[in-house]
């Protein structure tokens, strides 16, 4: 058995902590790296990089996700491969397909593709877990009213457990190098349908509240978000409203040989009382 640790960046996030857990279930050691954990890793503090990659051959990469993400990622990839890292699994996003004309948005993926390491890129759709673990939607779910700027557009929500399972396969098995896995759930759903399933699973009233774009932006600003972020979220919802995300992807099936998990299963397994108590 390979006892070399796998470095998991963003190791306490929605996908990272699941990658770490699933690695442990396979008998592999996950080196969980965060800005404030036992294994420190800070994209903006390159002094933390050496200890994180020491003795590591494989890395699960969640980038800095800010305006300098691609630049920092390119530096890290070069740094890591010079120190023996030979395999990278990078978390990207399927929404990039909606901006195919804008090469700048692909800069982070390009930094991974152009590295000296074997690479696998994951492009998931919206996570099911955004409703329970993300500060954008979870507070609204807890409050019983989920504000949405769209009621009709559909999205094939993907379970973070499936994202992690594909990542772990690519991190620990052969046959995934050079693959781009576009990951979605098994069916198209509106956000309102998701909220209805959550309410059913939680056993309490939770309702979608569909508002216009400006009202939604003001709602986010009232919760402490910057107006630029609110406008960006409206742009993302525009891609859903316009039907540009209304298709399924086969990445889970190609990587794992099985169908992806359904949203109903996610809703049934989630502790909604704990979500409300946060």
PDB file of C-alpha atoms in Angstrom, residues 114-268:
ATOM      1  CA  UNK A 114       0.944  23.194 -18.649  1.00  0.00           C
ATOM      2  CA  UNK A 115       2.651  21.773 -15.552  1.00  0.00           C
ATOM      3  CA  UNK A 116       5.210  18.980 -15.528  1.00  0.00           C
ATOM      4  CA  UNK A 117       2.840  16.796 -13.486  1.00  0.00           C
ATOM      5  CA  UNK A 118       0.087  14.399 -14.464  1.00  0.00           C
ATOM      6  CA  UNK A 119      -3.146  16.333 -14.116  1.00  0.00           C
ATOM      7  CA  UNK A 120      -6.878  15.789 -13.835  1.00  0.00           C
ATOM      8  CA  UNK A 121      -9.368  18.660 -13.921  1.00  0.00           C
ATOM      9  CA  UNK A 122     -12.813  18.525 -12.307  1.00  0.00           C
ATOM     10  CA  UNK A 123     -15.532  20.896 -13.509  1.00  0.00           C
ATOM     11  CA  UNK A 124     -18.598  20.468 -11.266  1.00  0.00           C
ATOM     12  CA  UNK A 125     -21.928  22.240 -11.491  1.00  0.00           C
ATOM     13  CA  UNK A 126     -23.534  23.944  -8.477  1.00  0.00           C
ATOM     14  CA  UNK A 127     -23.055  21.819  -5.361  1.00  0.00           C
ATOM     15  CA  UNK A 128     -26.094  20.354  -3.614  1.00  0.00           C
ATOM     16  CA  UNK A 129     -24.299  21.198  -0.365  1.00  0.00           C
ATOM     17  CA  UNK A 130     -24.498  24.914  -1.146  1.00  0.00           C
ATOM     18  CA  UNK A 131     -27.946  24.801   0.438  1.00  0.00           C
ATOM     19  CA  UNK A 132     -26.573  23.519   3.761  1.00  0.00           C
ATOM     20  CA  UNK A 133     -22.900  24.495   3.952  1.00  0.00           C
ATOM     21  CA  UNK A 134     -22.499  27.724   2.021  1.00  0.00           C
ATOM     22  CA  UNK A 135     -23.066  31.120   3.613  1.00  0.00           C
ATOM     23  CA  UNK A 136     -24.875  32.288   0.474  1.00  0.00           C
ATOM     24  CA  UNK A 137     -27.864  29.912   0.700  1.00  0.00           C
ATOM     25  CA  UNK A 138     -27.715  28.151   4.071  1.00  0.00           C
ATOM     26  CA  UNK A 139     -28.754  31.196   6.169  1.00  0.00           C
ATOM     27  CA  UNK A 140     -31.839  31.651   3.989  1.00  0.00           C
ATOM     28  CA  UNK A 141     -32.664  27.949   4.350  1.00  0.00           C
ATOM     29  CA  UNK A 142     -32.326  28.288   8.129  1.00  0.00           C
ATOM     30  CA  UNK A 143     -34.576  31.359   8.105  1.00  0.00           C
ATOM     31  CA  UNK A 144     -37.247  29.532   6.092  1.00  0.00           C
ATOM     32  CA  UNK A 145     -37.165  31.864   3.064  1.00  0.00           C
ATOM     33  CA  UNK A 146     -34.692  31.288   0.251  1.00  0.00           C
ATOM     34  CA  UNK A 147     -34.372  34.386  -1.921  1.00  0.00           C
ATOM     35  CA  UNK A 148     -33.757  33.641  -5.596  1.00  0.00           C
ATOM     36  CA  UNK A 149     -33.490  35.854  -8.681  1.00  0.00           C
ATOM     37  CA  UNK A 150     -34.877  33.069 -10.859  1.00  0.00           C
ATOM     38  CA  UNK A 151     -37.656  30.504 -10.477  1.00  0.00           C
ATOM     39  CA  UNK A 152     -37.628  28.674 -13.811  1.00  0.00           C
ATOM     40  CA  UNK A 153     -34.037  27.982 -14.893  1.00  0.00           C
ATOM     41  CA  UNK A 154     -32.699  24.502 -14.210  1.00  0.00           C
ATOM     42  CA  UNK A 155     -29.352  23.209 -12.986  1.00  0.00           C
ATOM     43  CA  UNK A 156     -28.101  19.607 -12.507  1.00  0.00           C
ATOM     44  CA  UNK A 157     -26.898  20.010  -8.922  1.00  0.00           C
ATOM     45  CA  UNK A 158     -23.990  17.700  -8.071  1.00  0.00           C
ATOM     46  CA  UNK A 159     -23.364  16.132  -4.681  1.00  0.00           C
ATOM     47  CA  UNK A 160     -20.018  17.082  -3.110  1.00  0.00           C
ATOM     48  CA  UNK A 161     -19.641  13.419  -2.133  1.00  0.00           C
ATOM     49  CA  UNK A 162     -19.464  12.597  -5.846  1.00  0.00           C
ATOM     50  CA  UNK A 163     -16.956  15.373  -6.501  1.00  0.00           C
ATOM     51  CA  UNK A 164     -14.775  13.989  -3.720  1.00  0.00           C
ATOM     52  CA  UNK A 165     -15.142  10.427  -4.977  1.00  0.00           C
ATOM     53  CA  UNK A 166     -13.951  11.424  -8.448  1.00  0.00           C
ATOM     54  CA  UNK A 167     -11.086  13.409  -6.933  1.00  0.00           C
ATOM     55  CA  UNK A 168      -9.994  10.474  -4.776  1.00  0.00           C
ATOM     56  CA  UNK A 169     -10.111   8.113  -7.741  1.00  0.00           C
ATOM     57  CA  UNK A 170      -7.907  10.497  -9.722  1.00  0.00           C
ATOM     58  CA  UNK A 171      -5.548  10.962  -6.772  1.00  0.00           C
ATOM     59  CA  UNK A 172      -5.075   7.259  -6.022  1.00  0.00           C
ATOM     60  CA  UNK A 173      -5.740   5.276  -9.206  1.00  0.00           C
ATOM     61  CA  UNK A 174      -4.202   5.024 -12.643  1.00  0.00           C
ATOM     62  CA  UNK A 175      -6.106   5.937 -15.777  1.00  0.00           C
ATOM     63  CA  UNK A 176      -7.238   9.461 -14.936  1.00  0.00           C
ATOM     64  CA  UNK A 177      -4.236  11.494 -16.113  1.00  0.00           C
ATOM     65  CA  UNK A 178      -5.094  14.101 -18.720  1.00  0.00           C
ATOM     66  CA  UNK A 179      -8.831  13.758 -18.097  1.00  0.00           C
ATOM     67  CA  UNK A 180     -11.296  16.626 -17.849  1.00  0.00           C
ATOM     68  CA  UNK A 181     -14.269  15.379 -15.837  1.00  0.00           C
ATOM     69  CA  UNK A 182     -17.349  17.564 -16.150  1.00  0.00           C
ATOM     70  CA  UNK A 183     -19.521  16.659 -13.161  1.00  0.00           C
ATOM     71  CA  UNK A 184     -23.253  17.024 -12.719  1.00  0.00           C
ATOM     72  CA  UNK A 185     -26.087  15.340 -10.887  1.00  0.00           C
ATOM     73  CA  UNK A 186     -28.506  12.943 -12.615  1.00  0.00           C
ATOM     74  CA  UNK A 187     -31.364  15.375 -13.314  1.00  0.00           C
ATOM     75  CA  UNK A 188     -32.228  19.001 -13.986  1.00  0.00           C
ATOM     76  CA  UNK A 189     -33.922  20.912 -11.152  1.00  0.00           C
ATOM     77  CA  UNK A 190     -35.001  24.471 -10.436  1.00  0.00           C
ATOM     78  CA  UNK A 191     -33.790  26.075  -7.235  1.00  0.00           C
ATOM     79  CA  UNK A 192     -37.400  26.176  -6.097  1.00  0.00           C
ATOM     80  CA  UNK A 193     -37.729  22.399  -6.564  1.00  0.00           C
ATOM     81  CA  UNK A 194     -34.601  21.946  -4.463  1.00  0.00           C
ATOM     82  CA  UNK A 195     -36.053  24.108  -1.701  1.00  0.00           C
ATOM     83  CA  UNK A 196     -39.276  22.083  -1.762  1.00  0.00           C
ATOM     84  CA  UNK A 197     -37.340  18.814  -1.351  1.00  0.00           C
ATOM     85  CA  UNK A 198     -35.341  20.328   1.506  1.00  0.00           C
ATOM     86  CA  UNK A 199     -38.545  21.432   3.241  1.00  0.00           C
ATOM     87  CA  UNK A 200     -39.946  17.926   2.855  1.00  0.00           C
ATOM     88  CA  UNK A 201     -36.792  16.348   4.285  1.00  0.00           C
ATOM     89  CA  UNK A 202     -36.523  18.910   7.101  1.00  0.00           C
ATOM     90  CA  UNK A 203     -40.163  18.542   8.055  1.00  0.00           C
ATOM     91  CA  UNK A 204     -40.772  22.273   8.268  1.00  0.00           C
ATOM     92  CA  UNK A 205     -41.846  25.182   6.103  1.00  0.00           C
ATOM     93  CA  UNK A 206     -39.091  26.514   3.861  1.00  0.00           C
ATOM     94  CA  UNK A 207     -40.219  28.441   0.821  1.00  0.00           C
ATOM     95  CA  UNK A 208     -38.507  29.903  -2.241  1.00  0.00           C
ATOM     96  CA  UNK A 209     -38.972  33.643  -2.688  1.00  0.00           C
ATOM     97  CA  UNK A 210     -38.415  34.670  -6.297  1.00  0.00           C
ATOM     98  CA  UNK A 211     -37.438  38.318  -6.699  1.00  0.00           C
ATOM     99  CA  UNK A 212     -36.081  40.522  -9.467  1.00  0.00           C
ATOM    100  CA  UNK A 213     -32.339  40.954  -9.998  1.00  0.00           C
ATOM    101  CA  UNK A 214     -32.102  44.303  -8.194  1.00  0.00           C
ATOM    102  CA  UNK A 215     -34.022  43.068  -5.163  1.00  0.00           C
ATOM    103  CA  UNK A 216     -31.780  40.017  -5.013  1.00  0.00           C
ATOM    104  CA  UNK A 217     -28.659  42.171  -5.198  1.00  0.00           C
ATOM    105  CA  UNK A 218     -29.957  44.365  -2.350  1.00  0.00           C
ATOM    106  CA  UNK A 219     -30.745  41.229  -0.338  1.00  0.00           C
ATOM    107  CA  UNK A 220     -27.149  40.057  -0.623  1.00  0.00           C
ATOM    108  CA  UNK A 221     -25.774  43.501   0.211  1.00  0.00           C
ATOM    109  CA  UNK A 222     -28.013  43.617   3.294  1.00  0.00           C
ATOM    110  CA  UNK A 223     -26.371  40.390   4.429  1.00  0.00           C
ATOM    111  CA  UNK A 224     -22.897  41.909   4.159  1.00  0.00           C
ATOM    112  CA  UNK A 225     -21.836  41.023   0.633  1.00  0.00           C
ATOM    113  CA  UNK A 226     -20.176  43.571  -1.643  1.00  0.00           C
ATOM    114  CA  UNK A 227     -22.281  44.931  -4.505  1.00  0.00           C
ATOM    115  CA  UNK A 228     -19.731  43.575  -7.006  1.00  0.00           C
ATOM    116  CA  UNK A 229     -20.278  40.079  -5.627  1.00  0.00           C
ATOM    117  CA  UNK A 230     -24.055  40.509  -5.780  1.00  0.00           C
ATOM    118  CA  UNK A 231     -23.802  41.540  -9.428  1.00  0.00           C
ATOM    119  CA  UNK A 232     -21.592  38.525 -10.141  1.00  0.00           C
ATOM    120  CA  UNK A 233     -24.164  36.204  -8.539  1.00  0.00           C
ATOM    121  CA  UNK A 234     -26.838  37.709 -10.745  1.00  0.00           C
ATOM    122  CA  UNK A 235     -24.596  36.996 -13.727  1.00  0.00           C
ATOM    123  CA  UNK A 236     -24.332  33.359 -12.648  1.00  0.00           C
ATOM    124  CA  UNK A 237     -28.093  33.111 -12.226  1.00  0.00           C
ATOM    125  CA  UNK A 238     -28.502  34.658 -15.681  1.00  0.00           C
ATOM    126  CA  UNK A 239     -26.758  31.623 -17.187  1.00  0.00           C
ATOM    127  CA  UNK A 240     -29.314  29.398 -15.452  1.00  0.00           C
ATOM    128  CA  UNK A 241     -32.298  31.577 -16.312  1.00  0.00           C
ATOM    129  CA  UNK A 242     -31.289  31.586 -19.986  1.00  0.00           C
ATOM    130  CA  UNK A 243     -31.095  27.786 -20.105  1.00  0.00           C
ATOM    131  CA  UNK A 244     -27.349  27.694 -20.685  1.00  0.00           C
ATOM    132  CA  UNK A 245     -26.834  25.166 -17.857  1.00  0.00           C
ATOM    133  CA  UNK A 246     -29.795  22.955 -18.766  1.00  0.00           C
ATOM    134  CA  UNK A 247     -27.833  19.840 -19.663  1.00  0.00           C
ATOM    135  CA  UNK A 248     -26.340  16.839 -17.898  1.00  0.00           C
ATOM    136  CA  UNK A 249     -22.660  15.886 -17.879  1.00  0.00           C
ATOM    137  CA  UNK A 250     -21.173  12.391 -17.732  1.00  0.00           C
ATOM    138  CA  UNK A 251     -18.031  12.935 -15.652  1.00  0.00           C
ATOM    139  CA  UNK A 252     -19.178  10.961 -12.609  1.00  0.00           C
ATOM    140  CA  UNK A 253     -20.119   7.988 -14.771  1.00  0.00           C
ATOM    141  CA  UNK A 254     -16.870   8.121 -16.755  1.00  0.00           C
ATOM    142  CA  UNK A 255     -14.684   8.378 -13.660  1.00  0.00           C
ATOM    143  CA  UNK A 256     -16.524   6.028 -11.303  1.00  0.00           C
ATOM    144  CA  UNK A 257     -18.584   3.736 -13.514  1.00  0.00           C
ATOM    145  CA  UNK A 258     -21.833   4.604 -11.728  1.00  0.00           C
ATOM    146  CA  UNK A 259     -24.589   7.189 -11.811  1.00  0.00           C
ATOM    147  CA  UNK A 260     -24.282  10.337  -9.673  1.00  0.00           C
ATOM    148  CA  UNK A 261     -26.184  10.743  -6.414  1.00  0.00           C
ATOM    149  CA  UNK A 262     -29.633  12.329  -6.608  1.00  0.00           C
ATOM    150  CA  UNK A 263     -30.520  15.575  -4.838  1.00  0.00           C
ATOM    151  CA  UNK A 264     -33.268  13.813  -2.902  1.00  0.00           C
ATOM    152  CA  UNK A 265     -30.658  11.556  -1.275  1.00  0.00           C
ATOM    153  CA  UNK A 266     -28.598  14.579  -0.269  1.00  0.00           C
ATOM    154  CA  UNK A 267     -31.668  16.253   1.228  1.00  0.00           C
ATOM    155  CA  UNK A 268     -32.631  13.110   3.157  1.00  0.00           C
TER     156      UNK A 268
END
